[in-house]
Coordinates of C-alpha atoms and ligand atoms in Angstrom, one line a residue:
M96 CA 0.0 0.0 0.0
A97 CA 1.6 3.2 -1.1
K98 CA 1.3 6.6 0.7
R99 CA 1.5 10.0 -0.6
N100 CA 0.7 13.6 0.1
L101 CA -1.1 15.7 -2.4
T102 CA 0.8 17.6 -5.0
R103 CA -0.1 21.0 -6.4
Q104 CA -1.3 19.3 -9.6
Q105 CA -3.6 17.0 -7.5
K106 CA -5.0 19.9 -5.7
W107 CA -5.8 21.5 -9.0
R108 CA -7.5 18.3 -10.1
I109 CA -9.6 18.3 -6.9
Q110 CA -10.8 21.8 -7.8
K111 CA -11.6 20.7 -11.3
K112 CA -13.5 17.7 -10.1
Q113 CA -15.5 19.8 -7.7
E114 CA -16.3 22.2 -10.5
A115 CA -17.4 19.3 -12.7
Y116 CA -19.7 18.1 -9.9
L117 CA -21.2 21.6 -9.5
I118 CA -21.9 21.8 -13.3
R119 CA -23.6 18.4 -13.2
A120 CA -25.7 19.4 -10.2
E121 CA -26.6 22.6 -12.0
K122 CA -27.7 20.7 -15.1
S123 CA -29.8 18.4 -13.1
A124 CA -31.4 21.3 -11.3
L125 CA -32.1 23.0 -14.6
K126 CA -33.7 19.9 -16.0
A127 CA -35.7 19.7 -12.8
S128 CA -36.9 23.2 -13.0
S129 CA -38.0 22.8 -16.7
L130 CA -39.9 19.7 -15.7
E131 CA -41.5 21.6 -12.9
D132 CA -42.9 24.1 -15.5
G133 CA -44.9 21.2 -16.9
E134 CA -47.4 18.9 -15.4
L135 CA -46.3 16.9 -12.4
S136 CA -48.0 14.3 -10.2
S137 CA -48.6 15.1 -6.5
E138 CA -45.8 14.6 -4.0
Q139 CA -44.9 11.0 -3.2
E140 CA -42.3 9.1 -1.3
G141 CA -39.4 7.4 -3.1
L142 CA -36.1 5.6 -2.4
I143 CA -32.9 6.3 -4.3
I144 CA -31.6 3.1 -5.8
A145 CA -28.6 4.5 -7.7
H146 CA -27.1 7.8 -8.8
Y147 CA -25.7 8.2 -12.3
G148 CA -24.1 11.6 -13.0
Q149 CA -27.0 14.0 -13.4
T150 CA -29.8 11.5 -12.9
L151 CA -31.1 9.4 -10.0
Q152 CA -32.9 6.1 -10.2
V153 CA -35.8 6.5 -7.8
E154 CA -38.1 3.7 -6.8
S155 CA -41.6 4.7 -5.9
L156 CA -42.9 3.9 -2.4
A157 CA -46.4 5.2 -3.2
D158 CA -49.2 2.5 -3.1
E159 CA -50.3 2.8 -6.7
T160 CA -46.8 2.6 -8.2
K161 CA -44.9 0.9 -5.5
G162 CA -41.6 -0.7 -6.6
Q163 CA -41.6 1.0 -10.0
G164 CA -38.4 2.7 -11.1
F165 CA -38.3 6.3 -12.4
R166 CA -35.5 8.5 -13.7
C167 CA -35.4 11.7 -11.7
Y168 CA -33.5 15.0 -11.6
A169 CA -32.9 16.8 -8.4
R170 CA -34.0 20.3 -7.5
T171 CA -31.3 22.7 -6.5
N172 CA -30.0 23.1 -2.9
L173 CA -30.8 19.5 -1.9
G174 CA -27.1 18.8 -1.5
P175 CA -25.7 15.4 -2.6
L176 CA -28.3 12.7 -2.9
V177 CA -27.1 9.1 -2.5
T178 CA -28.2 5.5 -2.8
G179 CA -30.5 4.7 0.2
D180 CA -31.8 8.2 0.6
K181 CA -35.5 8.5 1.2
V182 CA -36.9 11.4 -0.8
I183 CA -40.1 13.2 -1.8
W184 CA -40.5 13.4 -5.6
R185 CA -43.1 14.2 -8.3
A186 CA -43.5 12.2 -11.5
G187 CA -43.5 14.0 -14.8
K188 CA -45.8 13.2 -17.7
D189 CA -43.0 11.6 -19.7
Q190 CA -42.0 9.5 -16.7
D191 CA -38.9 11.6 -15.8
G192 CA -39.5 13.0 -12.3
V193 CA -38.2 15.7 -9.9
V194 CA -36.8 15.0 -6.5
I195 CA -38.0 18.0 -4.4
A196 CA -36.9 17.0 -0.8
I197 CA -34.8 14.6 1.1
Q198 CA -36.0 13.0 4.3
P199 CA -33.8 13.0 7.4
R200 CA -31.1 10.3 7.3
S201 CA -30.5 7.8 10.1
S202 CA -26.9 7.4 9.0
L203 CA -24.6 8.4 6.2
L204 CA -21.5 6.5 5.1
S205 CA -19.0 8.8 3.5
R206 CA -15.4 8.6 2.5
P207 CA -13.1 11.1 0.8
D208 CA -12.2 10.3 -2.8
K209 CA -8.7 10.7 -4.1
F210 CA -9.4 14.3 -4.8
R211 CA -10.2 14.8 -1.2
A212 CA -13.8 15.7 -1.8
L213 CA -15.9 14.0 0.9
K214 CA -18.2 11.6 -1.0
P215 CA -21.3 10.1 0.4
V216 CA -21.5 6.4 -0.4
A217 CA -24.9 5.3 1.0
A218 CA -27.5 6.6 3.4
N219 CA -29.8 5.0 6.0
I220 CA -27.4 2.1 6.4
D221 CA -27.6 -0.2 9.4
V222 CA -24.7 -2.5 8.6
I223 CA -21.4 -2.2 6.8
G224 CA -20.2 -5.5 5.5
I225 CA -16.5 -5.3 5.1
V226 CA -15.7 -8.0 2.5
I227 CA -12.2 -9.6 2.5
A228 CA -10.7 -12.5 0.6
S229 CA -7.4 -14.3 0.4
Q230 CA -7.2 -12.8 -3.1
P231 CA -6.7 -9.9 -3.4
E232 CA -4.7 -9.9 -0.3
P233 CA -6.3 -8.1 2.7
H234 CA -4.7 -5.0 4.2
P235 CA -5.4 -5.0 8.0
N236 CA -4.9 -1.3 8.2
L237 CA -7.6 -0.9 5.5
I238 CA -10.0 -3.0 7.6
D239 CA -9.3 -0.7 10.6
R240 CA -10.0 2.3 8.4
Y241 CA -13.4 0.9 7.5
L242 CA -14.1 0.0 11.1
V243 CA -13.2 3.6 12.2
A244 CA -15.6 5.0 9.5
A245 CA -18.3 2.6 10.7
E246 CA -17.9 3.2 14.4
L247 CA -17.8 7.0 13.9
S248 CA -20.9 7.1 11.7
G249 CA -22.8 4.9 14.2
I250 CA -23.2 2.0 11.7
Q251 CA -22.7 -1.6 12.8
P252 CA -19.7 -3.2 11.1
A253 CA -19.4 -6.9 10.2
L254 CA -16.6 -8.7 8.4
I255 CA -17.3 -11.1 5.6
L256 CA -14.6 -13.4 4.5
N257 CA -15.4 -14.5 0.9
K258 CA -13.7 -17.1 -1.3
T259 CA -13.3 -19.7 1.5
D260 CA -13.0 -22.2 -1.4
L261 CA -9.6 -20.7 -2.3
L262 CA -8.1 -20.7 1.2
A263 CA -4.7 -22.4 1.2
P264 CA -3.9 -24.5 4.3
D265 CA -1.2 -22.1 5.4
S266 CA -3.2 -18.9 4.7
E267 CA -3.0 -16.2 7.4
V268 CA -6.5 -14.9 6.5
P269 CA -8.5 -17.1 8.9
A270 CA -6.3 -15.9 11.8
L271 CA -6.9 -12.3 10.7
I272 CA -10.7 -12.7 10.7
A273 CA -10.6 -14.6 14.0
F274 CA -8.7 -11.6 15.5
Y275 CA -11.5 -9.3 14.6
E276 CA -14.1 -11.8 15.8
A277 CA -12.3 -11.8 19.2
L278 CA -12.7 -8.0 19.3
G279 CA -16.5 -8.6 19.1
Y280 CA -17.2 -7.9 15.5
P281 CA -19.6 -10.3 13.8
C282 CA -17.7 -12.4 11.2
I283 CA -19.1 -14.6 8.5
R284 CA -17.0 -16.9 6.3
V285 CA -18.6 -17.7 2.9
S286 CA -18.0 -18.7 -0.6
A287 CA -20.1 -17.0 -3.3
S288 CA -18.8 -19.6 -5.8
S289 CA -19.5 -22.8 -3.9
G290 CA -22.4 -21.4 -1.9
T291 CA -20.8 -22.5 1.4
Q292 CA -22.4 -20.7 4.4
M293 CA -24.4 -18.4 2.1
G294 CA -27.5 -19.3 4.3
A295 CA -25.7 -17.8 7.3
L296 CA -25.0 -14.6 5.4
R297 CA -28.6 -14.4 4.2
T298 CA -29.9 -14.8 7.8
F299 CA -27.5 -12.1 9.0
L300 CA -28.8 -9.6 6.4
V301 CA -32.5 -10.2 6.9
G302 CA -34.5 -7.1 7.8
K303 CA -31.5 -4.7 7.7
T304 CA -30.1 -2.2 5.2
S305 CA -26.5 -3.3 4.5
V306 CA -23.8 -2.1 2.3
L307 CA -20.9 -4.3 1.1
V308 CA -17.6 -2.5 0.9
G309 CA -14.0 -3.6 0.3
Q310 CA -11.2 -3.8 -2.2
S311 CA -12.0 -4.4 -5.8
G312 CA -12.2 -8.1 -6.7
V313 CA -13.0 -9.5 -3.2
G314 CA -16.4 -10.6 -4.6
K315 CA -19.0 -8.0 -3.3
S316 CA -21.1 -8.2 -6.5
S317 CA -20.6 -12.0 -6.6
L318 CA -22.1 -12.3 -3.1
I319 CA -25.1 -10.3 -4.1
Q320 CA -25.5 -12.3 -7.3
A321 CA -25.4 -15.5 -5.3
L322 CA -28.1 -14.2 -3.0
L323 CA -30.2 -12.8 -5.8
P324 CA -29.9 -15.2 -8.8
E325 CA -32.7 -13.5 -10.7
E326 CA -30.7 -10.2 -10.8
T327 CA -27.8 -9.7 -13.3
L328 CA -24.8 -8.1 -11.7
K329 CA -21.5 -7.3 -13.4
V330 CA -18.7 -9.5 -12.0
G331 CA -15.1 -8.9 -13.0
G332 CA -12.0 -11.0 -13.0
L333 CA -8.8 -10.4 -11.2
S334 CA -5.8 -9.1 -13.2
E335 CA -3.6 -12.1 -13.6
A336 CA -0.2 -10.4 -12.9
V337 CA -1.0 -8.9 -9.6
A338 CA -4.2 -10.7 -8.5
K339 CA -6.0 -7.3 -8.0
G340 CA -9.6 -6.5 -8.9
T341 CA -10.5 -4.7 -12.0
H342 CA -13.0 -2.1 -10.6
T343 CA -16.0 -3.6 -12.2
T344 CA -18.8 -2.0 -10.2
T345 CA -18.8 1.8 -10.8
T346 CA -21.8 3.0 -8.9
A347 CA -23.6 2.1 -5.6
Y348 CA -26.8 0.2 -6.3
L349 CA -29.5 -0.9 -3.9
Y350 CA -31.1 -4.4 -4.1
H351 CA -34.1 -5.8 -2.2
L352 CA -33.7 -9.1 -0.4
P353 CA -36.7 -11.4 -0.8
E354 CA -36.7 -12.2 2.9
G355 CA -36.8 -8.4 3.8
G356 CA -34.0 -5.9 4.0
D357 CA -31.9 -4.2 1.4
L358 CA -28.3 -4.7 0.3
V359 CA -26.2 -2.1 -1.5
D360 CA -23.4 -3.1 -3.8
S361 CA -20.6 -0.5 -3.9
P362 CA -17.6 0.1 -6.1
G363 CA -14.3 -1.4 -4.8
I364 CA -12.1 1.4 -3.5
R365 CA -8.8 2.6 -5.0
E366 CA -7.7 4.5 -1.9
F367 CA -8.9 5.3 1.5
G368 CA -8.0 8.4 3.5
L369 CA -9.7 9.5 6.7
W370 CA -8.9 13.2 6.4
H371 CA -12.3 14.2 7.5
I372 CA -11.7 12.7 10.9
E373 CA -10.3 14.9 13.7
E374 CA -7.2 13.5 15.4
K375 CA -9.0 13.7 18.7
E376 CA -12.0 11.6 17.6
L377 CA -9.9 8.9 15.8
I378 CA -9.4 6.8 18.9
D379 CA -13.2 6.5 19.3
G380 CA -13.1 4.5 16.1
F381 CA -11.1 1.8 17.9
K382 CA -13.7 0.3 20.1
E383 CA -11.3 -1.5 22.5
L384 CA -8.8 1.4 22.7
R385 CA -11.2 4.3 23.4
R386 CA -11.7 3.5 27.1
Y387 CA -8.0 4.3 27.8
D388 CA -8.1 7.7 26.3
G389 CA -8.1 10.3 29.1
H390 CA -6.5 8.0 31.6
C391 CA -2.9 8.8 30.8
R392 CA -0.6 10.9 33.2
F393 CA -0.5 13.8 30.8
R394 CA -3.6 15.3 29.2
D395 CA -1.8 15.8 25.9
C396 CA -0.4 12.2 25.9
K397 CA 0.4 11.0 22.4
H398 CA 0.1 7.4 23.5
F399 CA 3.6 6.7 22.2
Q400 CA 6.5 6.4 24.6
D401 CA 5.0 9.0 26.9
P402 CA 5.5 8.3 30.6
G403 CA 2.3 7.1 32.3
C404 CA 0.5 6.3 29.2
A405 CA -2.6 4.2 29.9
L406 CA -2.7 2.8 26.4
T407 CA 0.9 1.6 26.5
R408 CA 0.2 0.1 29.9
A409 CA -2.8 -1.8 28.5
V410 CA -0.7 -3.1 25.6
E411 CA 2.0 -4.3 28.1
A412 CA -0.6 -5.9 30.3
G413 CA -1.9 -7.8 27.2
E414 CA -5.3 -6.1 27.5
V415 CA -5.1 -4.7 23.9
S416 CA -3.3 -6.0 20.9
P417 CA -0.1 -4.1 19.9
A418 CA -1.2 -4.5 16.2
R419 CA -4.3 -2.4 16.8
R420 CA -2.5 0.2 18.8
D421 CA 0.1 0.4 16.0
S422 CA -2.7 0.7 13.5
Y423 CA -4.2 3.5 15.4
L424 CA -0.9 5.3 15.6
L425 CA -0.2 4.8 11.9
I426 CA -3.6 6.2 10.9
R427 CA -3.3 9.1 13.3
D428 CA 0.2 10.0 12.0
T429 CA -0.9 9.8 8.4
L430 CA -4.3 11.4 8.6
D431 CA -3.5 13.7 5.8
E432 CA -2.3 11.0 3.5
V433 CA -4.0 8.6 1.2
D434 CA -3.7 4.8 1.1
I435 CA -3.5 3.8 -2.5
L436 CA -4.6 0.2 -3.2
I437 CA -3.9 -0.1 -6.9
Ligands
GTP586 N1 -13.0 -18.8 -6.2 C1 -13.9 -17.8 -5.9 N2 -13.9 -16.8 -6.7 C2 -14.8 -15.8 -6.4 C3 -15.7 -15.9 -5.3 N3 -16.5 -14.8 -5.3 C4 -16.1 -14.0 -6.3 N4 -15.1 -14.6 -7.0 C5 -14.4 -14.1 -8.2 O1 -13.7 -12.9 -7.9 C6 -13.7 -12.0 -9.0 C7 -14.2 -10.6 -8.6 O2 -15.6 -10.7 -8.2 P1 -16.5 -9.4 -8.2 O3 -17.8 -9.9 -7.6 O4 -16.6 -8.7 -9.5 O5 -15.7 -8.5 -7.1 P2 -16.2 -7.0 -6.6 O6 -15.7 -7.0 -5.1 O7 -17.6 -6.8 -6.8 O8 -15.2 -6.1 -7.4 P3 -15.4 -4.5 -7.8 O9 -16.8 -4.4 -8.4 O10 -14.4 -4.3 -8.8 O11 -15.3 -3.7 -6.6 C8 -14.5 -12.7 -10.1 O12 -13.7 -13.3 -11.0 C9 -15.4 -13.7 -9.3 O13 -15.7 -14.8 -10.1 C10 -15.6 -17.1 -4.5 O14 -16.3 -17.3 -3.5 N5 -14.7 -18.0 -4.8
MG587 MG1 -18.5 -5.3 -7.9
ZN588 ZN1 -1.4 7.8 26.5

C-alpha cells in the first residue's frame, strides 16, 4: 500500500473535479426546473436506488406505483443525494421526475475520494459488511480504516470473508478474521462460488439495510449475485499479474432481499484516507482502545513512549493488541495521506 501527500497538480484536479460536480448538479437542477414548469404528479415518497451523473434512479414507495423505477432529476439546494436516501418526488408526464426534498437520514457512510472531496457512499445504512478474501490480499490497516468509518458514523460493522473455497492450508487470513471476531465484530465466512455458508449470510442480512464494501475483486457483486440469482450483476475477473480487482462496479446500487431488507453493492475502492476525521476523535473509532483515552498521566499524551500512558500500559498488560495500537498510531500520523490500493 503506497502513501502520498497531495501535490499541487492533484489539488488542481480536486478543484476541477468539484467544479465538474457543480456543473452536473446545476444541469440536473435546470432539467428539474424545466420539468416543474410542466405537469407533475402530486408529491410522493421514493427511495434512491442508484445515482448516475446528473440523474437518479428512484423507486416509488407510493401505493399505486410501489416498486416501479423512475429516472429523476434533483431540485437545486438539496445537497448530494445518495443510494439509500428516502426522498419526496413528483413524477412528470414523460416518466422523468423531480426530487424535491430529502428525508432525514438515520446514517450516512462517506469517504473522501482521491481528490479529497468527501463523497457520500450510501444513506440510511444499518450494517457495513467489510468484505475480504485471500485474493486480493487483505490489508489489516484498511480493515481498521473501515471500522473507524463505521464506528464513527454509528453503523454496525461486520466482516465477511469470501472465497473460502480458495483458502490455502497455510493462509493467514483465517487468523486475521478470528482476530476481529475476538474483538467482538460479527464475522461470516462464505464462498459465493461454492455457496458455502451463504445461508448464514442471508440470515444475518434479513431485515437490515446493509452495504458491502472492500477492495475491488473481493467478490462483493458475486455475493449479491449468489443471494439474488434473478438479478444480473456485473462481475469482474482479477488481473492475472497482480491478483488485484479490475474495478467492475462503478456506482452504488440498492437491491431488495426477498426475505426483507436491502443490500447495497458499492464500487471497490482505490484508496482510503480518513482526512475528514479529527485527530482527537480517531481513537473513538477503535472500540477497545477508546476506554483508555483520558486516563494517561499527561492530558496531551500522544500514546507513544509518553510516561504514564494508559494505552501503553494496556498493551504491556496484554489487554489490547499491539497491532491495533500500532494501526491507530499509523492512521493518526498519516491522517492527511492517502492509502493507495492499486
Ligand atoms: N474462487 C472464488 N472466486 C470468487 C468468489 N467470489 C467471487 N469470485 C471471483 O472474484 C472476482 C471478482 O468478483 P466481483 O464480484 O466482481 O468483485 P467485486 O468485489 O464486486 O469487485 P469491484 O466491483 O471491482 O469492486 C470474479 O472473478 C469472481 O468470479 C468465490 O467465492 N470464490
Ligand atoms: Mg462489484
Ligand atoms: Zn497515552
